[in-house]
PDB file of C-alpha atoms and ligand atoms in Angstrom:
ATOM      1  CA  MET A 252      11.501 -21.014 -14.511  1.00 96.00           C
ATOM      2  CA  LYS A 253      11.744 -17.635 -12.760  1.00 98.00           C
ATOM      3  CA  LYS A 254      10.746 -17.986  -9.136  1.00 98.00           C
ATOM      4  CA  HIS A 255       8.862 -15.177  -7.354  1.00 98.00           C
ATOM      5  CA  ILE A 256       7.700 -15.127  -3.750  1.00 98.00           C
ATOM      6  CA  ILE A 257       5.752 -12.926  -1.406  1.00 98.00           C
ATOM      7  CA  ILE A 258       6.600 -12.998   2.289  1.00 98.00           C
ATOM      8  CA  GLY A 259       4.206 -11.852   5.007  1.00 97.00           C
ATOM      9  CA  LYS A 260       2.380 -12.938   8.138  1.00 95.00           C
ATOM     10  CA  PRO A 261      -0.436 -13.775   7.650  1.00 92.00           C
ATOM     11  CA  ILE A 262      -0.089 -14.363   3.904  1.00 95.00           C
ATOM     12  CA  ASN A 263      -2.901 -16.710   2.972  1.00 92.00           C
ATOM     13  CA  HIS A 264      -5.243 -13.894   1.923  1.00 88.00           C
ATOM     14  CA  SER A 265      -2.767 -12.421  -0.583  1.00 93.00           C
ATOM     15  CA  LEU A 266      -3.977 -11.965  -4.157  1.00 95.00           C
ATOM     16  CA  SER A 267      -0.481 -11.172  -5.448  1.00 97.00           C
ATOM     17  CA  PRO A 268       0.200 -14.670  -6.863  1.00 98.00           C
ATOM     18  CA  LYS A 269      -3.006 -14.527  -8.914  1.00 97.00           C
ATOM     19  CA  LEU A 270      -2.180 -11.004 -10.115  1.00 98.00           C
ATOM     20  CA  HIS A 271       1.339 -11.789 -11.273  1.00 98.00           C
ATOM     21  CA  GLU A 272       0.445 -15.166 -12.765  1.00 98.00           C
ATOM     22  CA  PHE A 273      -2.060 -13.374 -15.005  1.00 98.00           C
ATOM     23  CA  TRP A 274       0.692 -11.092 -16.276  1.00 98.00           C
ATOM     24  CA  PHE A 275       3.262 -13.940 -16.638  1.00 98.00           C
ATOM     25  CA  LYS A 276       0.818 -15.663 -18.941  1.00 98.00           C
ATOM     26  CA  LYS A 277       0.011 -12.486 -20.893  1.00 98.00           C
ATOM     27  CA  HIS A 278       3.687 -11.811 -21.540  1.00 98.00           C
ATOM     28  CA  ASN A 279       4.815 -15.421 -22.047  1.00 98.00           C
ATOM     29  CA  ILE A 280       7.137 -15.427 -19.083  1.00 98.00           C
ATOM     30  CA  ASN A 281       8.054 -18.821 -17.713  1.00 98.00           C
ATOM     31  CA  ALA A 282       7.634 -18.075 -14.014  1.00 98.00           C
ATOM     32  CA  GLU A 283       5.923 -19.012 -10.780  1.00 98.00           C
ATOM     33  CA  TYR A 284       4.837 -16.933  -7.767  1.00 98.00           C
ATOM     34  CA  ILE A 285       4.369 -18.474  -4.333  1.00 98.00           C
ATOM     35  CA  LYS A 286       3.376 -17.333  -0.846  1.00 98.00           C
ATOM     36  CA  LEU A 287       5.627 -17.830   2.146  1.00 98.00           C
ATOM     37  CA  GLU A 288       5.065 -17.151   5.836  1.00 98.00           C
ATOM     38  CA  PRO A 289       8.565 -17.149   7.310  1.00 98.00           C
ATOM     39  CA  ASN A 290       9.828 -16.481  10.800  1.00 98.00           C
ATOM     40  CA  GLU A 291      11.935 -13.403  11.396  1.00 97.00           C
ATOM     41  CA  ASN A 292      15.099 -15.540  11.739  1.00 98.00           C
ATOM     42  CA  GLU A 293      14.633 -17.022   8.252  1.00 98.00           C
ATOM     43  CA  LEU A 294      14.636 -13.678   6.442  1.00 98.00           C
ATOM     44  CA  GLU A 295      18.385 -13.414   5.836  1.00 98.00           C
ATOM     45  CA  ASN A 296      18.501 -16.843   4.267  1.00 98.00           C
ATOM     46  CA  ILE A 297      15.542 -16.096   2.015  1.00 98.00           C
ATOM     47  CA  LEU A 298      16.958 -12.766   0.852  1.00 98.00           C
ATOM     48  CA  ASN A 299      20.279 -14.384   0.009  1.00 98.00           C
ATOM     49  CA  LYS A 300      18.438 -16.514  -2.540  1.00 98.00           C
ATOM     50  CA  ILE A 301      17.985 -13.295  -4.526  1.00 98.00           C
ATOM     51  CA  LYS A 302      21.748 -13.017  -4.824  1.00 97.00           C
ATOM     52  CA  THR A 303      22.124 -16.578  -6.063  1.00 97.00           C
ATOM     53  CA  ASN A 304      19.179 -16.115  -8.466  1.00 97.00           C
ATOM     54  CA  GLU A 305      17.327 -18.953  -6.811  1.00 98.00           C
ATOM     55  CA  ILE A 306      14.606 -16.349  -6.339  1.00 98.00           C
ATOM     56  CA  PHE A 307      14.086 -13.880  -9.193  1.00 98.00           C
ATOM     57  CA  GLY A 308      11.643 -11.462  -7.592  1.00 98.00           C
ATOM     58  CA  MET A 309      10.237 -10.913  -4.125  1.00 98.00           C
ATOM     59  CA  ASN A 310       7.369  -8.963  -2.634  1.00 98.00           C
ATOM     60  CA  VAL A 311       7.269  -8.127   1.041  1.00 98.00           C
ATOM     61  CA  THR A 312       4.192  -7.347   3.083  1.00 96.00           C
ATOM     62  CA  VAL A 313       3.196  -6.791   6.712  1.00 92.00           C
ATOM     63  CA  PRO A 314       5.049  -7.242   9.098  1.00 95.00           C
ATOM     64  CA  PHE A 315       8.393  -7.548   7.212  1.00 97.00           C
ATOM     65  CA  LYS A 316       8.552  -4.284   5.237  1.00 96.00           C
ATOM     66  CA  GLN A 317      11.010  -2.805   7.727  1.00 96.00           C
ATOM     67  CA  SER A 318      12.742  -5.919   9.028  1.00 96.00           C
ATOM     68  CA  VAL A 319      14.141  -6.926   5.599  1.00 98.00           C
ATOM     69  CA  LEU A 320      15.992  -3.597   5.319  1.00 98.00           C
ATOM     70  CA  LYS A 321      19.130  -4.834   7.059  1.00 98.00           C
ATOM     71  CA  PHE A 322      19.597  -7.670   4.565  1.00 98.00           C
ATOM     72  CA  LEU A 323      19.643  -5.444   1.471  1.00 98.00           C
ATOM     73  CA  ASP A 324      22.867  -4.480  -0.313  1.00 98.00           C
ATOM     74  CA  ASP A 325      21.329  -1.302  -1.669  1.00 98.00           C
ATOM     75  CA  LYS A 326      17.975   0.456  -1.830  1.00 98.00           C
ATOM     76  CA  SER A 327      16.090   3.085  -3.828  1.00 98.00           C
ATOM     77  CA  ASP A 328      15.688   6.688  -2.695  1.00 98.00           C
ATOM     78  CA  ILE A 329      12.018   6.018  -1.907  1.00 98.00           C
ATOM     79  CA  VAL A 330      13.037   3.214   0.455  1.00 98.00           C
ATOM     80  CA  LYS A 331      15.475   5.613   2.104  1.00 97.00           C
ATOM     81  CA  GLN A 332      12.631   8.129   2.560  1.00 96.00           C
ATOM     82  CA  THR A 333      10.040   5.658   3.818  1.00 97.00           C
ATOM     83  CA  ASN A 334      12.112   2.925   5.469  1.00 96.00           C
ATOM     84  CA  SER A 335       9.652   0.546   3.855  1.00 97.00           C
ATOM     85  CA  VAL A 336      10.433  -2.138   1.242  1.00 98.00           C
ATOM     86  CA  ASN A 337       7.890  -4.154  -0.718  1.00 98.00           C
ATOM     87  CA  THR A 338       9.834  -5.240  -3.830  1.00 98.00           C
ATOM     88  CA  ILE A 339      13.250  -6.936  -3.954  1.00 99.00           C
ATOM     89  CA  TYR A 340      15.306  -8.250  -6.846  1.00 98.00           C
ATOM     90  CA  ASN A 341      18.827  -8.896  -8.079  1.00 98.00           C
ATOM     91  CA  LYS A 342      20.197  -5.702  -9.598  1.00 98.00           C
ATOM     92  CA  ASN A 343      23.622  -6.238 -11.168  1.00 97.00           C
ATOM     93  CA  GLY A 344      24.524  -8.950  -8.693  1.00 97.00           C
ATOM     94  CA  ILE A 345      23.331  -7.281  -5.511  1.00 98.00           C
ATOM     95  CA  ILE A 346      20.169  -7.547  -3.377  1.00 98.00           C
ATOM     96  CA  PHE A 347      18.222  -4.388  -4.191  1.00 98.00           C
ATOM     97  CA  GLY A 348      15.135  -3.173  -2.319  1.00 98.00           C
ATOM     98  CA  ASP A 349      12.489  -0.855  -3.714  1.00 98.00           C
ATOM     99  CA  ASN A 350       9.100   0.501  -2.681  1.00 98.00           C
ATOM    100  CA  THR A 351       6.195   0.457  -5.149  1.00 98.00           C
ATOM    101  CA  ASP A 352       3.515   1.350  -2.572  1.00 98.00           C
ATOM    102  CA  VAL A 353       4.173   5.059  -3.122  1.00 98.00           C
ATOM    103  CA  TYR A 354       3.608   4.639  -6.861  1.00 98.00           C
ATOM    104  CA  GLY A 355       0.559   2.426  -6.233  1.00 98.00           C
ATOM    105  CA  PHE A 356      -1.142   4.945  -3.983  1.00 98.00           C
ATOM    106  CA  LYS A 357      -0.362   7.880  -6.274  1.00 98.00           C
ATOM    107  CA  GLN A 358      -1.509   6.034  -9.376  1.00 98.00           C
ATOM    108  CA  SER A 359      -4.814   5.098  -7.735  1.00 98.00           C
ATOM    109  CA  LEU A 360      -5.531   8.784  -7.130  1.00 98.00           C
ATOM    110  CA  ILE A 361      -4.493   9.732 -10.657  1.00 97.00           C
ATOM    111  CA  LYS A 362      -6.825   7.044 -12.065  1.00 96.00           C
ATOM    112  CA  HIS A 363      -9.742   8.631 -10.231  1.00 97.00           C
ATOM    113  CA  ARG A 364      -8.629  12.120 -11.345  1.00 97.00           C
ATOM    114  CA  ILE A 365      -8.119  13.314  -7.806  1.00 97.00           C
ATOM    115  CA  ASN A 366      -5.990  16.421  -7.582  1.00 97.00           C
ATOM    116  CA  LEU A 367      -4.720  17.054  -4.068  1.00 98.00           C
ATOM    117  CA  LYS A 368      -2.665  20.148  -4.770  1.00 97.00           C
ATOM    118  CA  GLU A 369      -2.991  22.536  -1.801  1.00 97.00           C
ATOM    119  CA  LYS A 370      -5.513  20.195  -0.120  1.00 98.00           C
ATOM    120  CA  THR A 371      -5.511  19.010   3.474  1.00 98.00           C
ATOM    121  CA  VAL A 372      -5.457  15.296   4.271  1.00 98.00           C
ATOM    122  CA  MET A 373      -6.009  13.374   7.483  1.00 98.00           C
ATOM    123  CA  ILE A 374      -4.470   9.915   7.900  1.00 98.00           C
ATOM    124  CA  LEU A 375      -5.825   7.590  10.578  1.00 98.00           C
ATOM    125  CA  GLY A 376      -3.089   5.224  11.749  1.00 97.00           C
ATOM    126  CA  ALA A 377       0.701   5.346  11.960  1.00 96.00           C
ATOM    127  CA  GLY A 378       1.702   1.820  10.925  1.00 92.00           C
ATOM    128  CA  GLY A 379       4.092   0.557   8.276  1.00 91.00           C
ATOM    129  CA  VAL A 380       2.201   1.843   5.222  1.00 94.00           C
ATOM    130  CA  VAL A 381       1.843   5.440   6.414  1.00 97.00           C
ATOM    131  CA  PRO A 382       5.322   6.751   5.401  1.00 97.00           C
ATOM    132  CA  SER A 383       4.540   5.620   1.836  1.00 98.00           C
ATOM    133  CA  LEU A 384       1.242   7.527   1.880  1.00 98.00           C
ATOM    134  CA  VAL A 385       2.962  10.618   3.262  1.00 98.00           C
ATOM    135  CA  CYS A 386       5.662  10.513   0.557  1.00 98.00           C
ATOM    136  CA  ALA A 387       3.059  10.192  -2.201  1.00 98.00           C
ATOM    137  CA  LEU A 388       0.930  13.013  -0.766  1.00 98.00           C
ATOM    138  CA  LEU A 389       3.905  15.354  -0.395  1.00 97.00           C
ATOM    139  CA  ASP A 390       4.852  14.568  -3.962  1.00 97.00           C
ATOM    140  CA  MET A 391       1.308  15.511  -5.001  1.00 97.00           C
ATOM    141  CA  LYS A 392       1.892  18.883  -3.326  1.00 97.00           C
ATOM    142  CA  VAL A 393      -0.744  18.714  -0.627  1.00 98.00           C
ATOM    143  CA  ASN A 394      -0.947  21.673   1.708  1.00 98.00           C
ATOM    144  CA  LYS A 395      -0.823  19.726   4.953  1.00 98.00           C
ATOM    145  CA  ILE A 396      -1.095  16.180   6.316  1.00 98.00           C
ATOM    146  CA  PHE A 397      -2.582  15.417   9.732  1.00 98.00           C
ATOM    147  CA  ILE A 398      -1.813  12.058  11.325  1.00 98.00           C
ATOM    148  CA  SER A 399      -4.002  10.645  14.059  1.00 98.00           C
ATOM    149  CA  ASN A 400      -3.143   7.410  15.826  1.00 98.00           C
ATOM    150  CA  ARG A 401      -4.473   5.599  18.887  1.00 97.00           C
ATOM    151  CA  THR A 402      -0.886   5.470  20.170  1.00 98.00           C
ATOM    152  CA  GLU A 403      -0.023   9.146  19.706  1.00 98.00           C
ATOM    153  CA  GLU A 404       3.705   8.638  20.272  1.00 98.00           C
ATOM    154  CA  LYS A 405       3.969   6.678  17.014  1.00 97.00           C
ATOM    155  CA  ALA A 406       2.287   9.487  15.074  1.00 98.00           C
ATOM    156  CA  LYS A 407       4.656  12.006  16.676  1.00 98.00           C
ATOM    157  CA  SER A 408       7.863  10.204  15.792  1.00 96.00           C
ATOM    158  CA  LEU A 409       6.603   9.668  12.252  1.00 96.00           C
ATOM    159  CA  SER A 410       5.686  13.333  11.796  1.00 97.00           C
ATOM    160  CA  GLU A 411       9.189  14.434  12.798  1.00 96.00           C
ATOM    161  CA  ASN A 412      10.632  12.883   9.651  1.00 93.00           C
ATOM    162  CA  TYR A 413       8.573  14.917   7.195  1.00 95.00           C
ATOM    163  CA  PRO A 414       7.682  18.544   6.435  1.00 92.00           C
ATOM    164  CA  ASN A 415       4.034  19.665   6.587  1.00 95.00           C
ATOM    165  CA  VAL A 416       2.943  16.773   8.788  1.00 98.00           C
ATOM    166  CA  GLU A 417       1.134  17.446  12.054  1.00 98.00           C
ATOM    167  CA  VAL A 418      -0.269  15.179  14.720  1.00 98.00           C
ATOM    168  CA  ILE A 419      -3.932  15.367  15.651  1.00 97.00           C
ATOM    169  CA  GLN A 420      -5.384  13.723  18.732  1.00 96.00           C
ATOM    170  CA  TRP A 421      -7.091  10.326  18.217  1.00 96.00           C
ATOM    171  CA  GLY A 422     -10.862  10.851  18.180  1.00 91.00           C
ATOM    172  CA  LYS A 423     -10.588  14.539  17.295  1.00 93.00           C
ATOM    173  CA  LEU A 424     -11.878  15.652  13.938  1.00 91.00           C
ATOM    174  CA  GLU A 425     -11.685  18.767  11.798  1.00 92.00           C
ATOM    175  CA  ASN A 426     -12.778  19.666   8.304  1.00 95.00           C
ATOM    176  CA  PHE A 427     -10.160  18.403   5.861  1.00 97.00           C
ATOM    177  CA  ASP A 428     -10.439  17.538   2.159  1.00 98.00           C
ATOM    178  CA  MET A 429      -9.574  13.858   2.390  1.00 98.00           C
ATOM    179  CA  TYR A 430      -9.630  11.182   5.117  1.00 98.00           C
ATOM    180  CA  ILE A 431      -7.570   8.012   4.792  1.00 98.00           C
ATOM    181  CA  ASN A 432      -8.000   4.935   6.940  1.00 98.00           C
ATOM    182  CA  ALA A 433      -4.578   3.328   7.286  1.00 97.00           C
ATOM    183  CA  THR A 434      -5.399   1.390  10.454  1.00 96.00           C
ATOM    184  CA  SER A 435      -6.248  -2.279  10.425  1.00 93.00           C
ATOM    185  CA  LEU A 436      -9.742  -1.399  11.685  1.00 94.00           C
ATOM    186  CA  GLY A 437     -12.129  -2.496   8.968  1.00 92.00           C
ATOM    187  CA  LEU A 438     -10.658  -5.893   8.157  1.00 90.00           C
ATOM    188  CA  LYS A 439     -13.417  -7.419  10.283  1.00 89.00           C
ATOM    189  CA  ASP A 440     -17.088  -6.766   9.578  1.00 90.00           C
ATOM    190  CA  THR A 441     -17.656  -5.657  13.150  1.00 93.00           C
ATOM    191  CA  ASP A 442     -14.786  -3.124  13.123  1.00 93.00           C
ATOM    192  CA  LYS A 443     -15.960   0.457  13.495  1.00 92.00           C
ATOM    193  CA  ILE A 444     -13.942   3.643  13.651  1.00 93.00           C
ATOM    194  CA  GLU A 445     -15.353   6.376  15.876  1.00 89.00           C
ATOM    195  CA  PHE A 446     -15.806   9.092  13.320  1.00 90.00           C
ATOM    196  CA  ASN A 447     -18.144  12.026  13.637  1.00 90.00           C
ATOM    197  CA  TYR A 448     -19.283  12.303  10.009  1.00 92.00           C
ATOM    198  CA  LYS A 449     -21.907  14.878  10.998  1.00 89.00           C
ATOM    199  CA  LYS A 450     -19.172  17.391  11.666  1.00 91.00           C
ATOM    200  CA  LEU A 451     -18.163  17.526   8.002  1.00 94.00           C
ATOM    201  CA  ASN A 452     -19.529  20.514   6.139  1.00 89.00           C
ATOM    202  CA  GLU A 453     -19.304  19.424   2.501  1.00 95.00           C
ATOM    203  CA  LYS A 454     -18.433  16.563   0.143  1.00 96.00           C
ATOM    204  CA  LYS A 455     -15.125  14.933   1.084  1.00 98.00           C
ATOM    205  CA  ILE A 456     -12.959  12.069  -0.160  1.00 98.00           C
ATOM    206  CA  PHE A 457     -12.754   8.897   1.947  1.00 98.00           C
ATOM    207  CA  TYR A 458      -9.996   6.421   1.114  1.00 98.00           C
ATOM    208  CA  ASP A 459      -9.523   3.086   2.829  1.00 98.00           C
ATOM    209  CA  ILE A 460      -6.234   1.283   2.268  1.00 97.00           C
ATOM    210  CA  ILE A 461      -8.024  -1.994   3.014  1.00 95.00           C
ATOM    211  CA  TYR A 462      -9.126  -3.951  -0.089  1.00 92.00           C
ATOM    212  CA  ASN A 463     -10.677  -6.967   1.557  1.00 89.00           C
ATOM    213  CA  PRO A 464     -13.519  -6.276   2.267  1.00 92.00           C
ATOM    214  CA  LEU A 465     -13.895  -3.858  -0.638  1.00 93.00           C
ATOM    215  CA  LYS A 466     -16.267  -1.684   1.376  1.00 96.00           C
ATOM    216  CA  THR A 467     -15.359  -1.230   5.031  1.00 97.00           C
ATOM    217  CA  ASN A 468     -17.747   0.368   7.522  1.00 96.00           C
ATOM    218  CA  PHE A 469     -15.596   3.504   7.265  1.00 97.00           C
ATOM    219  CA  LEU A 470     -16.512   3.724   3.552  1.00 98.00           C
ATOM    220  CA  LYS A 471     -20.115   2.523   3.945  1.00 97.00           C
ATOM    221  CA  GLU A 472     -20.952   5.339   6.378  1.00 96.00           C
ATOM    222  CA  ALA A 473     -19.247   7.915   4.161  1.00 97.00           C
ATOM    223  CA  GLU A 474     -21.124   6.686   1.109  1.00 97.00           C
ATOM    224  CA  LYS A 475     -24.460   7.053   2.881  1.00 96.00           C
ATOM    225  CA  LEU A 476     -23.664  10.748   3.282  1.00 96.00           C
ATOM    226  CA  ASN A 477     -22.678  11.085  -0.403  1.00 96.00           C
ATOM    227  CA  HIS A 478     -18.953  11.496   0.099  1.00 98.00           C
ATOM    228  CA  LEU A 479     -16.613  10.141  -2.583  1.00 98.00           C
ATOM    229  CA  ILE A 480     -15.231   6.742  -1.541  1.00 98.00           C
ATOM    230  CA  LEU A 481     -12.175   4.784  -2.709  1.00 98.00           C
ATOM    231  CA  ASN A 482     -10.955   1.389  -1.501  1.00 98.00           C
ATOM    232  CA  GLY A 483      -7.438  -0.062  -1.499  1.00 97.00           C
ATOM    233  CA  ARG A 484      -7.902  -2.224  -4.579  1.00 97.00           C
ATOM    234  CA  ASP A 485      -6.306   0.116  -7.094  1.00 98.00           C
ATOM    235  CA  MET A 486      -3.346   0.780  -4.820  1.00 98.00           C
ATOM    236  CA  PHE A 487      -2.837  -2.984  -4.615  1.00 98.00           C
ATOM    237  CA  LEU A 488      -3.041  -3.410  -8.404  1.00 98.00           C
ATOM    238  CA  TYR A 489      -0.712  -0.526  -9.211  1.00 98.00           C
ATOM    239  CA  GLN A 490       1.929  -1.468  -6.647  1.00 98.00           C
ATOM    240  CA  GLY A 491       1.929  -4.877  -8.350  1.00 98.00           C
ATOM    241  CA  GLN A 492       2.162  -3.298 -11.795  1.00 98.00           C
ATOM    242  CA  LYS A 493       5.282  -1.375 -10.822  1.00 98.00           C
ATOM    243  CA  ALA A 494       6.868  -4.412  -9.120  1.00 99.00           C
ATOM    244  CA  PHE A 495       6.319  -6.438 -12.314  1.00 99.00           C
ATOM    245  CA  ASN A 496       7.907  -3.594 -14.264  1.00 98.00           C
ATOM    246  CA  LEU A 497      11.002  -3.587 -12.020  1.00 98.00           C
ATOM    247  CA  TRP A 498      11.440  -7.355 -12.387  1.00 98.00           C
ATOM    248  CA  HIS A 499      10.632  -7.796 -16.098  1.00 98.00           C
ATOM    249  CA  ASN A 500      11.019  -4.360 -17.655  1.00 98.00           C
ATOM    250  CA  ILE A 501       7.463  -4.552 -18.999  1.00 98.00           C
ATOM    251  CA  MET A 502       4.609  -2.306 -17.786  1.00 98.00           C
ATOM    252  CA  PRO A 503       1.651  -4.722 -17.631  1.00 98.00           C
ATOM    253  CA  LYS A 504      -1.899  -3.462 -18.063  1.00 98.00           C
ATOM    254  CA  VAL A 505      -4.403  -2.857 -15.290  1.00 98.00           C
ATOM    255  CA  ASP A 506      -7.587  -3.281 -17.324  1.00 97.00           C
ATOM    256  CA  ASP A 507     -11.085  -4.779 -17.258  1.00 96.00           C
ATOM    257  CA  GLU A 508      -9.837  -8.193 -18.333  1.00 97.00           C
ATOM    258  CA  LEU A 509      -7.556  -8.309 -15.293  1.00 97.00           C
ATOM    259  CA  LEU A 510     -10.359  -7.186 -12.964  1.00 96.00           C
ATOM    260  CA  ARG A 511     -12.717  -9.837 -14.342  1.00 95.00           C
ATOM    261  CA  TYR A 512     -10.069 -12.501 -13.820  1.00 96.00           C
ATOM    262  CA  LEU A 513      -9.262 -11.382 -10.265  1.00 93.00           C
ATOM    263  CA  TYR A 514     -12.693 -10.522  -8.975  1.00 87.00           C
ATOM    264  CA  ASN A 515     -15.187 -11.870 -11.499  1.00 78.00           C
ATOM    265  CA  ASP A 516     -16.264  -8.247 -12.008  1.00 61.00           C
TER     266      ASP A 516
HETATM  267  P1  LIG B 892       2.400  -1.846  12.564  1.00 91.24           P
HETATM  268  O1  LIG B 892       2.031  -0.770  13.534  1.00 91.24           O
HETATM  269  O2  LIG B 892       3.079  -3.035  13.192  1.00 91.24           O
HETATM  270  O3  LIG B 892       3.104  -1.357  11.334  1.00 91.24           O
HETATM  271  P2  LIG B 892       0.068  -2.003  10.986  1.00 91.24           P
HETATM  272  O4  LIG B 892      -0.880  -3.132  10.771  1.00 91.24           O
HETATM  273  O5  LIG B 892       0.805  -1.453   9.839  1.00 91.24           O
HETATM  274  O6  LIG B 892       1.050  -2.493  12.100  1.00 91.24           O
HETATM  275  O7  LIG B 892      -0.676  -0.796  11.707  1.00 91.24           O
HETATM  276  C1  LIG B 892      -1.780  -0.970  12.459  1.00 91.24           C
HETATM  277  C2  LIG B 892      -2.414   0.394  12.675  1.00 91.24           C
HETATM  278  O8  LIG B 892      -3.776   0.202  13.040  1.00 91.24           O
HETATM  279  C3  LIG B 892      -1.759   1.188  13.791  1.00 91.24           C
HETATM  280  O9  LIG B 892      -1.825   2.550  13.487  1.00 91.24           O
HETATM  281  C4  LIG B 892      -2.661   0.826  14.987  1.00 91.24           C
HETATM  282  O10 LIG B 892      -2.670   1.767  16.034  1.00 91.24           O
HETATM  283  P3  LIG B 892      -1.611   1.654  17.248  1.00 91.24           P
HETATM  284  O11 LIG B 892      -0.341   2.221  16.744  1.00 91.24           O
HETATM  285  O12 LIG B 892      -2.221   2.449  18.348  1.00 91.24           O
HETATM  286  O13 LIG B 892      -1.530   0.188  17.576  1.00 91.24           O
HETATM  287  C5  LIG B 892      -4.013   0.800  14.315  1.00 91.24           C
HETATM  288  N1  LIG B 892      -5.003   0.021  15.058  1.00 91.24           N
HETATM  289  C6  LIG B 892      -5.081  -1.324  15.141  1.00 91.24           C
HETATM  290  N2  LIG B 892      -6.131  -1.687  15.910  1.00 91.24           N
HETATM  291  C7  LIG B 892      -6.726  -0.532  16.336  1.00 91.24           C
HETATM  292  C8  LIG B 892      -7.849  -0.224  17.160  1.00 91.24           C
HETATM  293  N3  LIG B 892      -8.589  -1.204  17.702  1.00 91.24           N
HETATM  294  N4  LIG B 892      -8.168   1.073  17.369  1.00 91.24           N
HETATM  295  C9  LIG B 892      -7.432   2.050  16.814  1.00 91.24           C
HETATM  296  N5  LIG B 892      -6.347   1.840  16.018  1.00 91.24           N
HETATM  297  C10 LIG B 892      -6.002   0.573  15.778  1.00 91.24           C
END
């Protein structure tokens, strides 16, 4: 039985076990996938279980995507660029860390046929997921990325690591092509982001990284004004697809059957 785990805090809400169990069954893989909410001081021990094959595959979510870095033997180039790990496995006897969030975000845009070449993008937030978004956007050849964060210092230090990234004051708004909410504002029904939608002069794209709820207030307001809206569900599914591929060398399908199973769509 191949053991998989996801570590995070909180972790109860995670849909990853359900996602991967669907694919294990589809591909006749004898495996399990469990959730774990460890303390920081347990991480080293848990990662060592990758080396001994006690754990076959691991996903990492908030707040451990950076803190597991020091326990890896080696990492992919994308991890080096983003300093963010979400997938770990045993690669030729060593603990190897990879990042499938970049792929997940990019693939979600490709699915919706969104071409961002030469476009301008504003990201709200400067937390752990933002370097992955920036890497994907730069790869998609955007013209410029603007990062706006309540704590401006965090946006500044992030922007220094990448070309074509500028900081914009929190609460300030200009006309860009796409707006991404990468803050945790929106997880609660009462969460509202101060956003002056009236200032926008044409149809824009609004993307919320959050996938539970599927429609945050950020997206609801944008939809009322006929902007194109996208939630974080596809990014979640595609990051999982790529993680499964790294572990099992199979590219599982993201299709209607999977959506029906996960969400009763
Ligand atoms: P971390 O910063 O530990 O990686 P995260 O959940 O990835 O955590 O990021 C949370 C993001 O949501 C941050 O950009 C945070 O802004 P700060 O850096 O100023 O804390 C943002 N955020 C959370 N609550 C917010 C609020 N009430 N108003 C504005 N931004 C908020």
